Amino acid sequence: MAGNRTNDGIRISDIIRLLSQLPGINIRQGSNHPYIAIRDGMRPCPIAASTNAKTMLVPWIAQATGYNRQSIYSSLRSGEWYG
C-alpha cells in the first residue's frame, strides 16, 4: 500500500482528522513515524503506513475514550464517527 494508508488500508488523513475531533487526544509529528497520538497518562500511539489500525490504534482509542472497539473500527473505515 502507499504511504498514505495504514497496513490494513485506512487512510492516515482520515485517522488524523477523526482523532483530532476527540477531546483529550492530541496529534503531534513524530521522528520515526509521521504522526503520534497522545493522551495524558497513556502511552503514545504511532500512526504510520506500517500501523495496523485494528490491532494497534483501535484498542488505544478504546482505552482513551471508552468507546466500543467495533464502532471505532467502523468509524475509521468510513471516515466518520458513528455516534
mmCIF file of N, CA and C in Angstrom:
data_model
loop_
_atom_site.group_PDB
_atom_site.id
_atom_site.type_symbol
_atom_site.label_atom_id
_atom_site.label_comp_id
_atom_site.label_asym_id
_atom_site.label_seq_id
_atom_site.Cartn_x
_atom_site.Cartn_y
_atom_site.Cartn_z
ATOM 1 N N MET A 1 0.839 -1.180 0.000
ATOM 2 C CA MET A 1 0.000 0.000 0.000
ATOM 3 C C MET A 1 0.882 1.241 0.000
ATOM 4 N N ALA A 2 0.294 2.287 -0.468
ATOM 5 C CA ALA A 2 1.010 3.561 -0.494
ATOM 6 C C ALA A 2 1.206 4.072 0.923
ATOM 7 N N GLY A 3 2.080 5.038 1.076
ATOM 8 C CA GLY A 3 2.390 5.577 2.389
ATOM 9 C C GLY A 3 1.289 6.407 3.004
ATOM 10 N N ASN A 4 0.181 6.598 2.277
ATOM 11 C CA ASN A 4 -0.895 7.418 2.837
ATOM 12 C C ASN A 4 -2.003 6.575 3.468
ATOM 13 N N ARG A 5 -1.791 5.273 3.576
ATOM 14 C CA ARG A 5 -2.759 4.369 4.206
ATOM 15 C C ARG A 5 -2.036 3.470 5.218
ATOM 16 N N THR A 6 -2.802 3.020 6.202
ATOM 17 C CA THR A 6 -2.232 2.089 7.179
ATOM 18 C C THR A 6 -2.079 0.713 6.544
ATOM 19 N N ASN A 7 -1.467 -0.169 7.267
ATOM 20 C CA ASN A 7 -1.244 -1.542 6.815
ATOM 21 C C ASN A 7 -2.545 -2.235 6.426
ATOM 22 N N ASP A 8 -3.645 -1.912 7.095
ATOM 23 C CA ASP A 8 -4.936 -2.537 6.792
ATOM 24 C C ASP A 8 -5.834 -1.657 5.931
ATOM 25 N N GLY A 9 -5.266 -0.641 5.279
ATOM 26 C CA GLY A 9 -5.968 0.104 4.247
ATOM 27 C C GLY A 9 -6.749 1.327 4.652
ATOM 28 N N ILE A 10 -6.594 1.817 5.864
ATOM 29 C CA ILE A 10 -7.327 3.001 6.309
ATOM 30 C C ILE A 10 -6.476 4.240 6.017
ATOM 31 N N ARG A 11 -7.109 5.252 5.459
ATOM 32 C CA ARG A 11 -6.382 6.470 5.118
ATOM 33 C C ARG A 11 -5.884 7.168 6.378
ATOM 34 N N ILE A 12 -4.599 7.484 6.390
ATOM 35 C CA ILE A 12 -3.996 8.148 7.549
ATOM 36 C C ILE A 12 -4.616 9.522 7.749
ATOM 37 N N SER A 13 -4.940 10.219 6.688
ATOM 38 C CA SER A 13 -5.556 11.542 6.825
ATOM 39 C C SER A 13 -6.918 11.449 7.517
ATOM 40 N N ASP A 14 -7.677 10.369 7.252
ATOM 41 C CA ASP A 14 -8.955 10.171 7.944
ATOM 42 C C ASP A 14 -8.736 9.920 9.431
ATOM 43 N N ILE A 15 -7.733 9.125 9.748
ATOM 44 C CA ILE A 15 -7.420 8.835 11.153
ATOM 45 C C ILE A 15 -7.071 10.121 11.887
ATOM 46 N N ILE A 16 -6.203 10.924 11.299
ATOM 47 C CA ILE A 16 -5.779 12.168 11.941
ATOM 48 C C ILE A 16 -6.969 13.102 12.128
ATOM 49 N N ARG A 17 -7.807 13.229 11.106
ATOM 50 C CA ARG A 17 -8.983 14.097 11.186
ATOM 51 C C ARG A 17 -9.945 13.629 12.272
ATOM 52 N N LEU A 18 -10.190 12.317 12.335
ATOM 53 C CA LEU A 18 -11.124 11.787 13.326
ATOM 54 C C LEU A 18 -10.569 11.894 14.740
ATOM 55 N N LEU A 19 -9.296 11.589 14.913
ATOM 56 C CA LEU A 19 -8.703 11.684 16.251
ATOM 57 C C LEU A 19 -8.673 13.116 16.757
ATOM 58 N N SER A 20 -8.497 14.072 15.855
ATOM 59 C CA SER A 20 -8.449 15.462 16.291
ATOM 60 C C SER A 20 -9.808 15.949 16.787
ATOM 61 N N GLN A 21 -10.874 15.218 16.489
ATOM 62 C CA GLN A 21 -12.213 15.568 16.965
ATOM 63 C C GLN A 21 -12.480 15.060 18.379
ATOM 64 N N LEU A 22 -11.654 14.152 18.877
ATOM 65 C CA LEU A 22 -11.878 13.574 20.195
ATOM 66 C C LEU A 22 -11.243 14.430 21.281
ATOM 67 N N PRO A 23 -11.991 14.723 22.341
ATOM 68 C CA PRO A 23 -11.432 15.529 23.424
ATOM 69 C C PRO A 23 -10.332 14.778 24.168
ATOM 70 N N GLY A 24 -9.269 15.494 24.482
ATOM 71 C CA GLY A 24 -8.178 14.922 25.260
ATOM 72 C C GLY A 24 -7.127 14.189 24.449
ATOM 73 N N ILE A 25 -7.360 13.995 23.159
ATOM 74 C CA ILE A 25 -6.383 13.319 22.302
ATOM 75 C C ILE A 25 -5.732 14.357 21.401
ATOM 76 N N ASN A 26 -4.412 14.357 21.397
ATOM 77 C CA ASN A 26 -3.651 15.286 20.565
ATOM 78 C C ASN A 26 -2.802 14.501 19.577
ATOM 79 N N ILE A 27 -2.493 15.119 18.467
ATOM 80 C CA ILE A 27 -1.652 14.522 17.441
ATOM 81 C C ILE A 27 -0.413 15.391 17.292
ATOM 82 N N ARG A 28 0.743 14.756 17.270
ATOM 83 C CA ARG A 28 1.977 15.504 17.024
ATOM 84 C C ARG A 28 2.773 14.804 15.940
ATOM 85 N N GLN A 29 3.692 15.524 15.353
ATOM 86 C CA GLN A 29 4.598 14.946 14.366
ATOM 87 C C GLN A 29 5.617 14.089 15.100
ATOM 88 N N GLY A 30 5.999 12.973 14.504
ATOM 89 C CA GLY A 30 6.987 12.105 15.114
ATOM 90 C C GLY A 30 8.270 12.092 14.309
ATOM 91 N N SER A 31 9.303 11.513 14.877
ATOM 92 C CA SER A 31 10.570 11.411 14.141
ATOM 93 C C SER A 31 10.664 10.072 13.409
ATOM 94 N N ASN A 32 10.215 8.997 14.031
ATOM 95 C CA ASN A 32 10.247 7.689 13.388
ATOM 96 C C ASN A 32 8.937 7.351 12.685
ATOM 97 N N HIS A 33 7.855 7.990 13.076
ATOM 98 C CA HIS A 33 6.541 7.804 12.476
ATOM 99 C C HIS A 33 6.003 9.184 12.117
ATOM 100 N N PRO A 34 5.222 9.283 11.045
ATOM 101 C CA PRO A 34 4.731 10.611 10.651
ATOM 102 C C PRO A 34 3.893 11.283 11.732
ATOM 103 N N TYR A 35 3.085 10.503 12.459
ATOM 104 C CA TYR A 35 2.205 11.061 13.479
ATOM 105 C C TYR A 35 2.228 10.204 14.731
ATOM 106 N N ILE A 36 1.989 10.867 15.851
ATOM 107 C CA ILE A 36 1.898 10.195 17.147
ATOM 108 C C ILE A 36 0.642 10.709 17.844
ATOM 109 N N ALA A 37 -0.250 9.795 18.243
ATOM 110 C CA ALA A 37 -1.423 10.169 19.029
ATOM 111 C C ALA A 37 -1.032 10.132 20.497
ATOM 112 N N ILE A 38 -1.379 11.179 21.220
ATOM 113 C CA ILE A 38 -1.005 11.240 22.633
ATOM 114 C C ILE A 38 -2.215 11.634 23.477
ATOM 115 N N ARG A 39 -2.207 11.115 24.683
ATOM 116 C CA ARG A 39 -3.206 11.470 25.698
ATOM 117 C C ARG A 39 -2.506 11.384 27.051
ATOM 118 N N ASP A 40 -2.801 12.320 27.922
ATOM 119 C CA ASP A 40 -2.176 12.336 29.243
ATOM 120 C C ASP A 40 -2.412 11.023 29.965
ATOM 121 N N GLY A 41 -1.359 10.486 30.572
ATOM 122 C CA GLY A 41 -1.461 9.267 31.355
ATOM 123 C C GLY A 41 -1.456 7.988 30.536
ATOM 124 N N MET A 42 -1.280 8.088 29.228
ATOM 125 C CA MET A 42 -1.260 6.903 28.365
ATOM 126 C C MET A 42 0.010 6.902 27.524
ATOM 127 N N ARG A 43 0.375 5.709 27.091
ATOM 128 C CA ARG A 43 1.481 5.583 26.157
ATOM 129 C C ARG A 43 1.106 6.198 24.820
ATOM 130 N N PRO A 44 2.040 6.814 24.124
ATOM 131 C CA PRO A 44 1.749 7.340 22.793
ATOM 132 C C PRO A 44 1.460 6.209 21.805
ATOM 133 N N CYS A 45 0.700 6.516 20.772
ATOM 134 C CA CYS A 45 0.353 5.529 19.760
ATOM 135 C C CYS A 45 0.838 6.026 18.399
ATOM 136 N N PRO A 46 1.795 5.323 17.772
ATOM 137 C CA PRO A 46 2.314 5.763 16.478
ATOM 138 C C PRO A 46 1.296 5.519 15.367
ATOM 139 N N ILE A 47 1.284 6.412 14.391
ATOM 140 C CA ILE A 47 0.407 6.278 13.236
ATOM 141 C C ILE A 47 1.274 6.419 11.989
ATOM 142 N N ALA A 48 1.355 5.348 11.218
ATOM 143 C CA ALA A 48 2.193 5.331 10.023
ATOM 144 C C ALA A 48 1.654 4.280 9.051
ATOM 145 N N ALA A 49 2.285 4.168 7.906
ATOM 146 C CA ALA A 49 1.873 3.173 6.917
ATOM 147 C C ALA A 49 2.052 1.753 7.458
ATOM 148 N N SER A 50 2.953 1.567 8.392
ATOM 149 C CA SER A 50 3.186 0.240 8.969
ATOM 150 C C SER A 50 2.207 -0.096 10.095
ATOM 151 N N THR A 51 1.406 0.867 10.515
ATOM 152 C CA THR A 51 0.452 0.660 11.600
ATOM 153 C C THR A 51 -0.722 -0.189 11.141
ATOM 154 N N ASN A 52 -1.085 -1.184 11.934
ATOM 155 C CA ASN A 52 -2.317 -1.929 11.697
ATOM 156 C C ASN A 52 -3.356 -1.322 12.628
ATOM 157 N N ALA A 53 -4.302 -0.609 12.050
ATOM 158 C CA ALA A 53 -5.267 0.146 12.857
ATOM 159 C C ALA A 53 -6.102 -0.752 13.754
ATOM 160 N N LYS A 54 -6.485 -1.909 13.264
ATOM 161 C CA LYS A 54 -7.371 -2.785 14.044
ATOM 162 C C LYS A 54 -6.684 -3.320 15.299
ATOM 163 N N THR A 55 -5.406 -3.620 15.207
ATOM 164 C CA THR A 55 -4.721 -4.212 16.358
ATOM 165 C C THR A 55 -3.956 -3.210 17.206
ATOM 166 N N MET A 56 -3.592 -2.055 16.651
ATOM 167 C CA MET A 56 -2.813 -1.078 17.416
ATOM 168 C C MET A 56 -3.610 0.159 17.803
ATOM 169 N N LEU A 57 -4.284 0.740 16.845
ATOM 170 C CA LEU A 57 -4.932 2.021 17.062
ATOM 171 C C LEU A 57 -6.296 1.893 17.742
ATOM 172 N N VAL A 58 -7.099 0.925 17.313
ATOM 173 C CA VAL A 58 -8.448 0.759 17.876
ATOM 174 C C VAL A 58 -8.409 0.478 19.380
ATOM 175 N N PRO A 59 -7.580 -0.452 19.858
ATOM 176 C CA PRO A 59 -7.532 -0.658 21.319
ATOM 177 C C PRO A 59 -7.062 0.588 22.078
ATOM 178 N N TRP A 60 -6.143 1.343 21.484
ATOM 179 C CA TRP A 60 -5.656 2.556 22.127
ATOM 180 C C TRP A 60 -6.784 3.573 22.241
ATOM 181 N N ILE A 61 -7.542 3.774 21.162
ATOM 182 C CA ILE A 61 -8.664 4.721 21.184
ATOM 183 C C ILE A 61 -9.730 4.257 22.167
ATOM 184 N N ALA A 62 -9.996 2.947 22.192
ATOM 185 C CA ALA A 62 -10.998 2.409 23.115
ATOM 186 C C ALA A 62 -10.599 2.684 24.563
ATOM 187 N N GLN A 63 -9.336 2.495 24.877
ATOM 188 C CA GLN A 63 -8.869 2.759 26.237
ATOM 189 C C GLN A 63 -8.930 4.250 26.554
ATOM 190 N N ALA A 64 -8.618 5.089 25.584
ATOM 191 C CA ALA A 64 -8.597 6.531 25.804
ATOM 192 C C ALA A 64 -10.003 7.128 25.926
ATOM 193 N N THR A 65 -10.967 6.533 25.225
ATOM 194 C CA THR A 65 -12.296 7.141 25.167
ATOM 195 C C THR A 65 -13.394 6.323 25.819
ATOM 196 N N GLY A 66 -13.204 5.000 25.910
ATOM 197 C CA GLY A 66 -14.255 4.138 26.421
ATOM 198 C C GLY A 66 -15.245 3.716 25.352
ATOM 199 N N TYR A 67 -14.997 4.098 24.105
ATOM 200 C CA TYR A 67 -15.889 3.718 23.002
ATOM 201 C C TYR A 67 -15.747 2.233 22.684
ATOM 202 N N ASN A 68 -16.765 1.682 22.041
ATOM 203 C CA ASN A 68 -16.780 0.286 21.611
ATOM 204 C C ASN A 68 -15.778 0.086 20.477
ATOM 205 N N ARG A 69 -14.981 -0.972 20.556
ATOM 206 C CA ARG A 69 -13.941 -1.215 19.545
ATOM 207 C C ARG A 69 -14.497 -1.381 18.143
ATOM 208 N N GLN A 70 -15.616 -2.092 18.006
ATOM 209 C CA GLN A 70 -16.184 -2.314 16.673
ATOM 210 C C GLN A 70 -16.661 -1.000 16.061
ATOM 211 N N SER A 71 -17.288 -0.148 16.870
ATOM 212 C CA SER A 71 -17.753 1.128 16.317
ATOM 213 C C SER A 71 -16.572 2.044 15.979
ATOM 214 N N ILE A 72 -15.493 1.944 16.735
ATOM 215 C CA ILE A 72 -14.293 2.726 16.419
ATOM 216 C C ILE A 72 -13.743 2.300 15.067
ATOM 217 N N TYR A 73 -13.590 0.989 14.869
ATOM 218 C CA TYR A 73 -13.019 0.493 13.607
ATOM 219 C C TYR A 73 -13.936 0.827 12.434
ATOM 220 N N SER A 74 -15.232 0.688 12.617
ATOM 221 C CA SER A 74 -16.183 1.043 11.553
ATOM 222 C C SER A 74 -16.083 2.528 11.219
ATOM 223 N N SER A 75 -15.937 3.346 12.241
ATOM 224 C CA SER A 75 -15.810 4.782 12.026
ATOM 225 C C SER A 75 -14.527 5.111 11.270
ATOM 226 N N LEU A 76 -13.429 4.486 11.648
ATOM 227 C CA LEU A 76 -12.164 4.742 10.957
ATOM 228 C C LEU A 76 -12.252 4.320 9.495
ATOM 229 N N ARG A 77 -12.886 3.195 9.238
ATOM 230 C CA ARG A 77 -13.005 2.714 7.855
ATOM 231 C C ARG A 77 -13.901 3.605 7.007
ATOM 232 N N SER A 78 -14.941 4.168 7.610
ATOM 233 C CA SER A 78 -15.867 5.003 6.847
ATOM 234 C C SER A 78 -15.405 6.467 6.780
ATOM 235 N N GLY A 79 -14.566 6.876 7.719
ATOM 236 C CA GLY A 79 -14.104 8.256 7.745
ATOM 237 C C GLY A 79 -15.002 9.205 8.521
ATOM 238 N N GLU A 80 -16.005 8.663 9.225
ATOM 239 C CA GLU A 80 -16.918 9.472 10.038
ATOM 240 C C GLU A 80 -17.200 8.778 11.348
ATOM 241 N N TRP A 81 -17.283 9.561 12.427
ATOM 242 C CA TRP A 81 -17.615 8.971 13.727
ATOM 243 C C TRP A 81 -19.082 8.595 13.754
ATOM 244 N N TYR A 82 -19.347 7.389 14.228
ATOM 245 C CA TYR A 82 -20.728 6.970 14.458
ATOM 246 C C TYR A 82 -21.046 7.281 15.902
ATOM 247 N N GLY A 83 -22.111 7.985 16.129
ATOM 248 C CA GLY A 83 -22.402 8.483 17.440
ATOM 249 C C GLY A 83 -23.114 7.588 18.335
#
